[in-house]
XYZ file of C-alpha atoms in Angstrom:
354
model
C 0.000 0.000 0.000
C 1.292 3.643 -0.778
C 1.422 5.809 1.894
C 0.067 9.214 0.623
C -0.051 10.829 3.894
C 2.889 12.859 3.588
C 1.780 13.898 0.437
C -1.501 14.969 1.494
C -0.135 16.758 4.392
C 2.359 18.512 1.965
C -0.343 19.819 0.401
C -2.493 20.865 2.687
C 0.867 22.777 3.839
C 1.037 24.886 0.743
C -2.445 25.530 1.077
C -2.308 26.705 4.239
C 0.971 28.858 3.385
C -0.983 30.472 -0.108
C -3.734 31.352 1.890
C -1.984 33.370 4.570
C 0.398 34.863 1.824
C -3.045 36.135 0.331
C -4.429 37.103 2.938
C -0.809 38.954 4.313
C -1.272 41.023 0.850
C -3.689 43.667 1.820
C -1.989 44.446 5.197
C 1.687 44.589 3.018
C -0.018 46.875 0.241
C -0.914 49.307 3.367
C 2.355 49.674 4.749
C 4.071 50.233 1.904
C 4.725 53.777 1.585
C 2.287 56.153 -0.684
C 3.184 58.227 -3.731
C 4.002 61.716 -3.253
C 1.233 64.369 -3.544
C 1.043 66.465 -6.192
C 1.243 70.206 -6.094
C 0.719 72.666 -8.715
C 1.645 76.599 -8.129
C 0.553 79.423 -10.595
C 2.584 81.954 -10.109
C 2.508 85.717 -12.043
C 5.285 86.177 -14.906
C 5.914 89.615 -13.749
C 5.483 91.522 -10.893
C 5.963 95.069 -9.585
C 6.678 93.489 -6.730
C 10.509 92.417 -6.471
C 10.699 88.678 -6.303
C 7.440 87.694 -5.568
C 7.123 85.005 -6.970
C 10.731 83.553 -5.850
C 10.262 84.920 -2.426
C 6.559 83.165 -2.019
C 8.358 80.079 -3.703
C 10.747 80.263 -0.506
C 8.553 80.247 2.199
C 6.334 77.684 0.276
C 9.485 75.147 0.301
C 10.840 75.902 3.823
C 7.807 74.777 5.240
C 6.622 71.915 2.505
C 8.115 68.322 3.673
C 9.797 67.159 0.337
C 9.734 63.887 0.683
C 5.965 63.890 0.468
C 5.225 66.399 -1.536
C 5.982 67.280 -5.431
C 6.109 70.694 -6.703
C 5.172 72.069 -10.354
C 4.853 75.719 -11.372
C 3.039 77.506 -14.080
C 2.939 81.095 -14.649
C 0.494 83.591 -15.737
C -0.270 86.988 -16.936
C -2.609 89.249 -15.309
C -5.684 88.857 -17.592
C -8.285 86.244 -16.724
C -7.677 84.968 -20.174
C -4.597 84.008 -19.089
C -4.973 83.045 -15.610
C -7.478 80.600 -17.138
C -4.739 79.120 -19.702
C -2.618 78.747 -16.692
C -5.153 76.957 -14.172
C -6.113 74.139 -17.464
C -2.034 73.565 -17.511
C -0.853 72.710 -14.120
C -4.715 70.796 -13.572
C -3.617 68.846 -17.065
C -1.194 66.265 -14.947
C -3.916 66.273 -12.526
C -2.514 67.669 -9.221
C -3.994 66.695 -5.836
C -3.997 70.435 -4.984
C -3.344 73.742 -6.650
C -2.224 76.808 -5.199
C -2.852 80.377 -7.080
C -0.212 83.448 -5.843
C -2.441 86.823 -5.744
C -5.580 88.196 -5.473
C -8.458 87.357 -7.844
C -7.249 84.738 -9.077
C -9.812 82.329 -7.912
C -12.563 84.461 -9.910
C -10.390 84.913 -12.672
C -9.700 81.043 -12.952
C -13.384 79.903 -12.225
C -13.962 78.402 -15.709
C -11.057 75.853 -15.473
C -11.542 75.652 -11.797
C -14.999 74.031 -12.381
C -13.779 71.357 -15.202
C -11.862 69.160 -12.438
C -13.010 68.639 -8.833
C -9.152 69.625 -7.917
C -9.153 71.718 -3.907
C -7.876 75.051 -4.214
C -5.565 77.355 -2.040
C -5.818 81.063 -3.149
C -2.507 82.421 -1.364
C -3.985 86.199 -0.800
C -3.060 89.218 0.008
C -6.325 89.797 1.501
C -7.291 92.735 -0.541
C -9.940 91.617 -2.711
C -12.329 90.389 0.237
C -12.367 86.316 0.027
C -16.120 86.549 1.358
C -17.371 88.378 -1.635
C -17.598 85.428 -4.003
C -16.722 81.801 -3.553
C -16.492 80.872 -7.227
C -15.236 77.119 -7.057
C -16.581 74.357 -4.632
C -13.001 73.049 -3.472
C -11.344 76.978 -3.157
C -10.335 78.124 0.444
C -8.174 80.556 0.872
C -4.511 81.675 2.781
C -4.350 85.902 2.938
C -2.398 88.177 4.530
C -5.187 90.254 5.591
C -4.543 92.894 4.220
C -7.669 94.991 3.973
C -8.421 93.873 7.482
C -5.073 95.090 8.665
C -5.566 98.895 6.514
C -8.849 99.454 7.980
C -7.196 98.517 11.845
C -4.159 100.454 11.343
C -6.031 103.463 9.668
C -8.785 103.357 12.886
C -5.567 103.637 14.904
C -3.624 106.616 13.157
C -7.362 108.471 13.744
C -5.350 109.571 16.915
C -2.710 111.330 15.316
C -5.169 114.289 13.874
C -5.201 114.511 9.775
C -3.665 112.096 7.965
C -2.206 112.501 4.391
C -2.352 109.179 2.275
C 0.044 108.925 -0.539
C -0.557 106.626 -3.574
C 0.850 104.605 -6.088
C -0.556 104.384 -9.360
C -0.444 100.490 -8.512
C -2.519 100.794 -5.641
C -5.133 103.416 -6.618
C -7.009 101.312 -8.787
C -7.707 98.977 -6.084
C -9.258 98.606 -2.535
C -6.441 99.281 0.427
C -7.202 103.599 -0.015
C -10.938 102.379 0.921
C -10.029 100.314 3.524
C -7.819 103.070 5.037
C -10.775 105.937 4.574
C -13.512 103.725 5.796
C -10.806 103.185 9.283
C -10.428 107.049 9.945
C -14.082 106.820 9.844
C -14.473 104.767 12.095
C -12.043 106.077 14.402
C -13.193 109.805 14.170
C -10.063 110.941 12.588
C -9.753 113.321 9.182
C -8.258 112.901 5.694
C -6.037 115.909 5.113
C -6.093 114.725 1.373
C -4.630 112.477 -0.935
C -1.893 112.697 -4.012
C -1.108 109.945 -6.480
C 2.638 109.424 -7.002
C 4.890 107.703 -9.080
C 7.543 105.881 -7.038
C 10.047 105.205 -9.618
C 10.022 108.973 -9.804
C 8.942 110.555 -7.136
C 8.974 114.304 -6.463
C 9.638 114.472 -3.073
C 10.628 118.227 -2.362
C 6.464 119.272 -3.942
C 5.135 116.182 -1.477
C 7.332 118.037 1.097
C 5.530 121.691 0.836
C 2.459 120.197 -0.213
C 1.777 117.814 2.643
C 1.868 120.616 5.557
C -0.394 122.982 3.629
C -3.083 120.333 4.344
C -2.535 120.540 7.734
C -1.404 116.601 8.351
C 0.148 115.405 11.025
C 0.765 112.131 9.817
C 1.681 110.523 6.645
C 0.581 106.982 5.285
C 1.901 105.361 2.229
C 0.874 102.865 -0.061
C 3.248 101.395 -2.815
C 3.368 98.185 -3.226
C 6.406 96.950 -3.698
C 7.935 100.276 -4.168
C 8.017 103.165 -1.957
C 11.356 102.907 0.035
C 12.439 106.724 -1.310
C 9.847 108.316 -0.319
C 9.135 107.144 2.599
C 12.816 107.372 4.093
C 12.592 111.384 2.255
C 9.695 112.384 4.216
C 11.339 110.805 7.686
C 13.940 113.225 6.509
C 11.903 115.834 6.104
C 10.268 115.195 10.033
C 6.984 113.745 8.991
C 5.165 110.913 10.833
C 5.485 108.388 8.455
C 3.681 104.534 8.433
C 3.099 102.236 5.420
C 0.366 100.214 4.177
C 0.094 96.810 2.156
C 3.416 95.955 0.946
C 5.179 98.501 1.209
C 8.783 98.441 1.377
C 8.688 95.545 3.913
C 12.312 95.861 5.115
C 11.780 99.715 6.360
C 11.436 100.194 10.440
C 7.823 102.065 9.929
C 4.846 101.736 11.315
C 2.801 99.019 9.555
C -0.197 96.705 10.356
C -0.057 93.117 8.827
C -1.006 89.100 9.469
C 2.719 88.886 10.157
C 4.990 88.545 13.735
C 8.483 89.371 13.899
C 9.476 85.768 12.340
C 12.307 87.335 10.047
C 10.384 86.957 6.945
C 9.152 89.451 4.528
C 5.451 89.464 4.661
C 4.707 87.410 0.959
C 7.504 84.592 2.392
C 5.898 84.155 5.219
C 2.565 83.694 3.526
C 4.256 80.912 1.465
C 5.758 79.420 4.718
C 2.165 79.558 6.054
C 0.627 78.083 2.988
C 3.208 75.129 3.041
C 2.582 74.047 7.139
C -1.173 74.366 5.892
C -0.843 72.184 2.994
C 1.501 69.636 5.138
C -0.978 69.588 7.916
C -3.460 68.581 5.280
C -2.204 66.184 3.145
C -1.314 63.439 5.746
C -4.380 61.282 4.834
C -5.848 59.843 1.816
C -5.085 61.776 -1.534
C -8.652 62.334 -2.810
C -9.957 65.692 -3.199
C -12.962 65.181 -0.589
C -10.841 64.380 1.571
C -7.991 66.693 1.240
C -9.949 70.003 1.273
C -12.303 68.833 4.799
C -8.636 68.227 6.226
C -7.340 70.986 4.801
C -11.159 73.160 5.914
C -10.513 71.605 9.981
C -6.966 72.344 9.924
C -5.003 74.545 12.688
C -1.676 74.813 12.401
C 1.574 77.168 13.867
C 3.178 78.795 11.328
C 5.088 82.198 11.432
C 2.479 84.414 12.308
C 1.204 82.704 15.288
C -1.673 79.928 15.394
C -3.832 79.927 12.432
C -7.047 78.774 11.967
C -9.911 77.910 9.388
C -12.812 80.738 9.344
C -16.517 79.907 8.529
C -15.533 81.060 5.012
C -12.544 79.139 4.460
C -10.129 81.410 5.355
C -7.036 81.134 6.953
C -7.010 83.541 9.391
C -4.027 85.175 11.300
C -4.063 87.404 14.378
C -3.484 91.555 12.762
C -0.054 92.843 14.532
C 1.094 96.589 14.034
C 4.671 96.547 13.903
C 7.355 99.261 14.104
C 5.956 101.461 16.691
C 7.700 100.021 19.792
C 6.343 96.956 21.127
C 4.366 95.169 18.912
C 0.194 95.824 19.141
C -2.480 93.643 18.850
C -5.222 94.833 16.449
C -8.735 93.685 16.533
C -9.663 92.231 13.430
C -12.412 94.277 12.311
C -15.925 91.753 11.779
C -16.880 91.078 8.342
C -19.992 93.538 8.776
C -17.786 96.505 9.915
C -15.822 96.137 6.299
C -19.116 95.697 4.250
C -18.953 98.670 1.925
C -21.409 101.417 2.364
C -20.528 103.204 -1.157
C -19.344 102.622 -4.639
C -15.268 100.897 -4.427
C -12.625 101.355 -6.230
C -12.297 99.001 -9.581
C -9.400 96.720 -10.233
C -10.186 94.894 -13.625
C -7.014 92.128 -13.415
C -5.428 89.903 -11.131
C -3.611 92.028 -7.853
C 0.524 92.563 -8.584
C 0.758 90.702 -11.583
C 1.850 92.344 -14.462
């Protein structure tokens, strides 16, 4: 007689084994480690703003864990044409989140924004209220507050008597010479008046007779990007001087931001903030659902303090006036203080691109 005992018991071995190598499968395919997520960035092609781009790029990667994250950048003009162009290229490898660099974008974009279910991050400057429209499903929004902070800085400088706000072309087509009007209003204070200027060329010795014939006692400029001249002439000349938006970031003025004293200019350390928001966010599964609840719940530390999500998807920061001694708390002004009681300014392209 054959013994086929062995045999069968062989067999009933491999059995045994194939079945707990399948069934082993599922737990190995979960610990084996994920793809990276995909990022896409559209940044502007120009800027009046030095750097921007590069210096948003900066913060963005300081803070951004590279192992787990892939970066790809498109860039864009300031027409919604192109913005539009721009949002259907970096969506075409099909990112699990895109980030847009300056105002308006989000609106501008809308059209390819609504082709692909793709979560959004508008990194803001804050001046184009994020409330106002809400034109893709997936959007949220990183700002620097910066309307916010003009209105609270402006209700402060109320105390100093009349102020005199100086322009840049830049900046008078847009919303930050509201904000600060509709903040001496509320604080009582008076507009000694107003001048446009061209900071590439700037004729300081007219602003300096010009200005005391209003009767100001206090000066506040707005150039985006620009505006170190100026204001470091009229500090000459004995004026109170502050500055608004981005003004020459590096100058010791008086200025009211979403930014501590973390070191970095005010656009890096809204990329830095973007990136600990996007790393907070994309620790789970990579599906757009998913990725913009996480990203919607988040609260993270970044350079300007704690942040947290708002009930309209903003990222909000606590408003700090810097450069006038210790630094000052501002209260962020409510969302019905800032609605507009009269006809704003009109701003037909994207905010600093060029």
């Amino acid at each position: 007689m054959t013994n086929t005992q062995p045999q069968t018991t062989r067999r009933r071995l491999l059995k045994v084994l194939a079945a707990l190598s399948g069934a082993a499968l599922p737990a190995a395919a979960q610990a084996a480690p994920r793809r990276a997520a995909r990022v896409a960035v559209v940044l502007p092609r120009r800027s009046p703003y030095p750097a921007m781009a590069g210096t948003f790029m900066a913060g963005l990667t300081g803070s951004l864990d590279g192992q787990h994250v892939t970066l790809s950048t498109v860039q864009t003009g300031p027409t919604p044409r192109a913005v539009v162009e721009a949002a259907r290229a970096a969506l075409r490898d099909s990112p699990d989140l895109l980030v847009l660099l300056g105002d308006g974008l989000t609106h501008a974009a809308q059209p390819a924004l609504l082709e692909r279910p793709t979560p959004v991050l508008a990194a803001e400057f804050g001046v184009q209220r994020p409330d106002l429209h809400r034109p893709a499903p997936l959007a949220l929004t990183a700002s620097l507050h910066s309307w916010e902070a003009e209105w609270a800085h402006a209700r402060t400088l109320a105390r100093q008597g009349g102020v005199y706000l100086l322009i840049s072309h830049l900046d008078s087509g847009y919303d930050l010479p509201f904000a600060v009007t509709s903040g001496l209003q509320a604080g009582r204070g008076t507009l000694s008046g107003t001048t446009l200027f061209d900071p590439a060329a700037p004729d300081h010795a007219a602003l300096v007779r010009q200005i005391p014939e209003s009767g100001a006692a206090h000066v506040h400029v707005l150039a985006s990007g620009t505006g170190a001249a100026t204001v470091e002439a009229l500090r000459r000349a004995g004026f109170s001087v502050s500055a608004g938006g981005l003004t020459a970031p590096d100058l010791n003025v008086p200025r009211a931001l979403a930014h501590a004293s973390s070191g970095l200019s005010p656009v890096q350390a809204l990329g830095f903030d973007t990136g600990r928001w996007i790393s907070a966010a994309l620790s789970g599964p990579l599906n757009p659902t998913t990725i913009h609840t996480a990203l919607a719940c988040a609260t993270v530390t970044g350079s300007r303090g704690t942040l947290s999500v708002d009930g309209h998807g903003v990222l909000r920061a606590p408003l700090t006036l810097l450069g006038a001694g210790k630094a000052q708390p501002l209260t962020s002004p409510s969302l019905l203080t800032l609605e507009p009681a009269g006809l704003r300014s009109g701003w037909l392209h994207t905010y600093l691109h060029a």
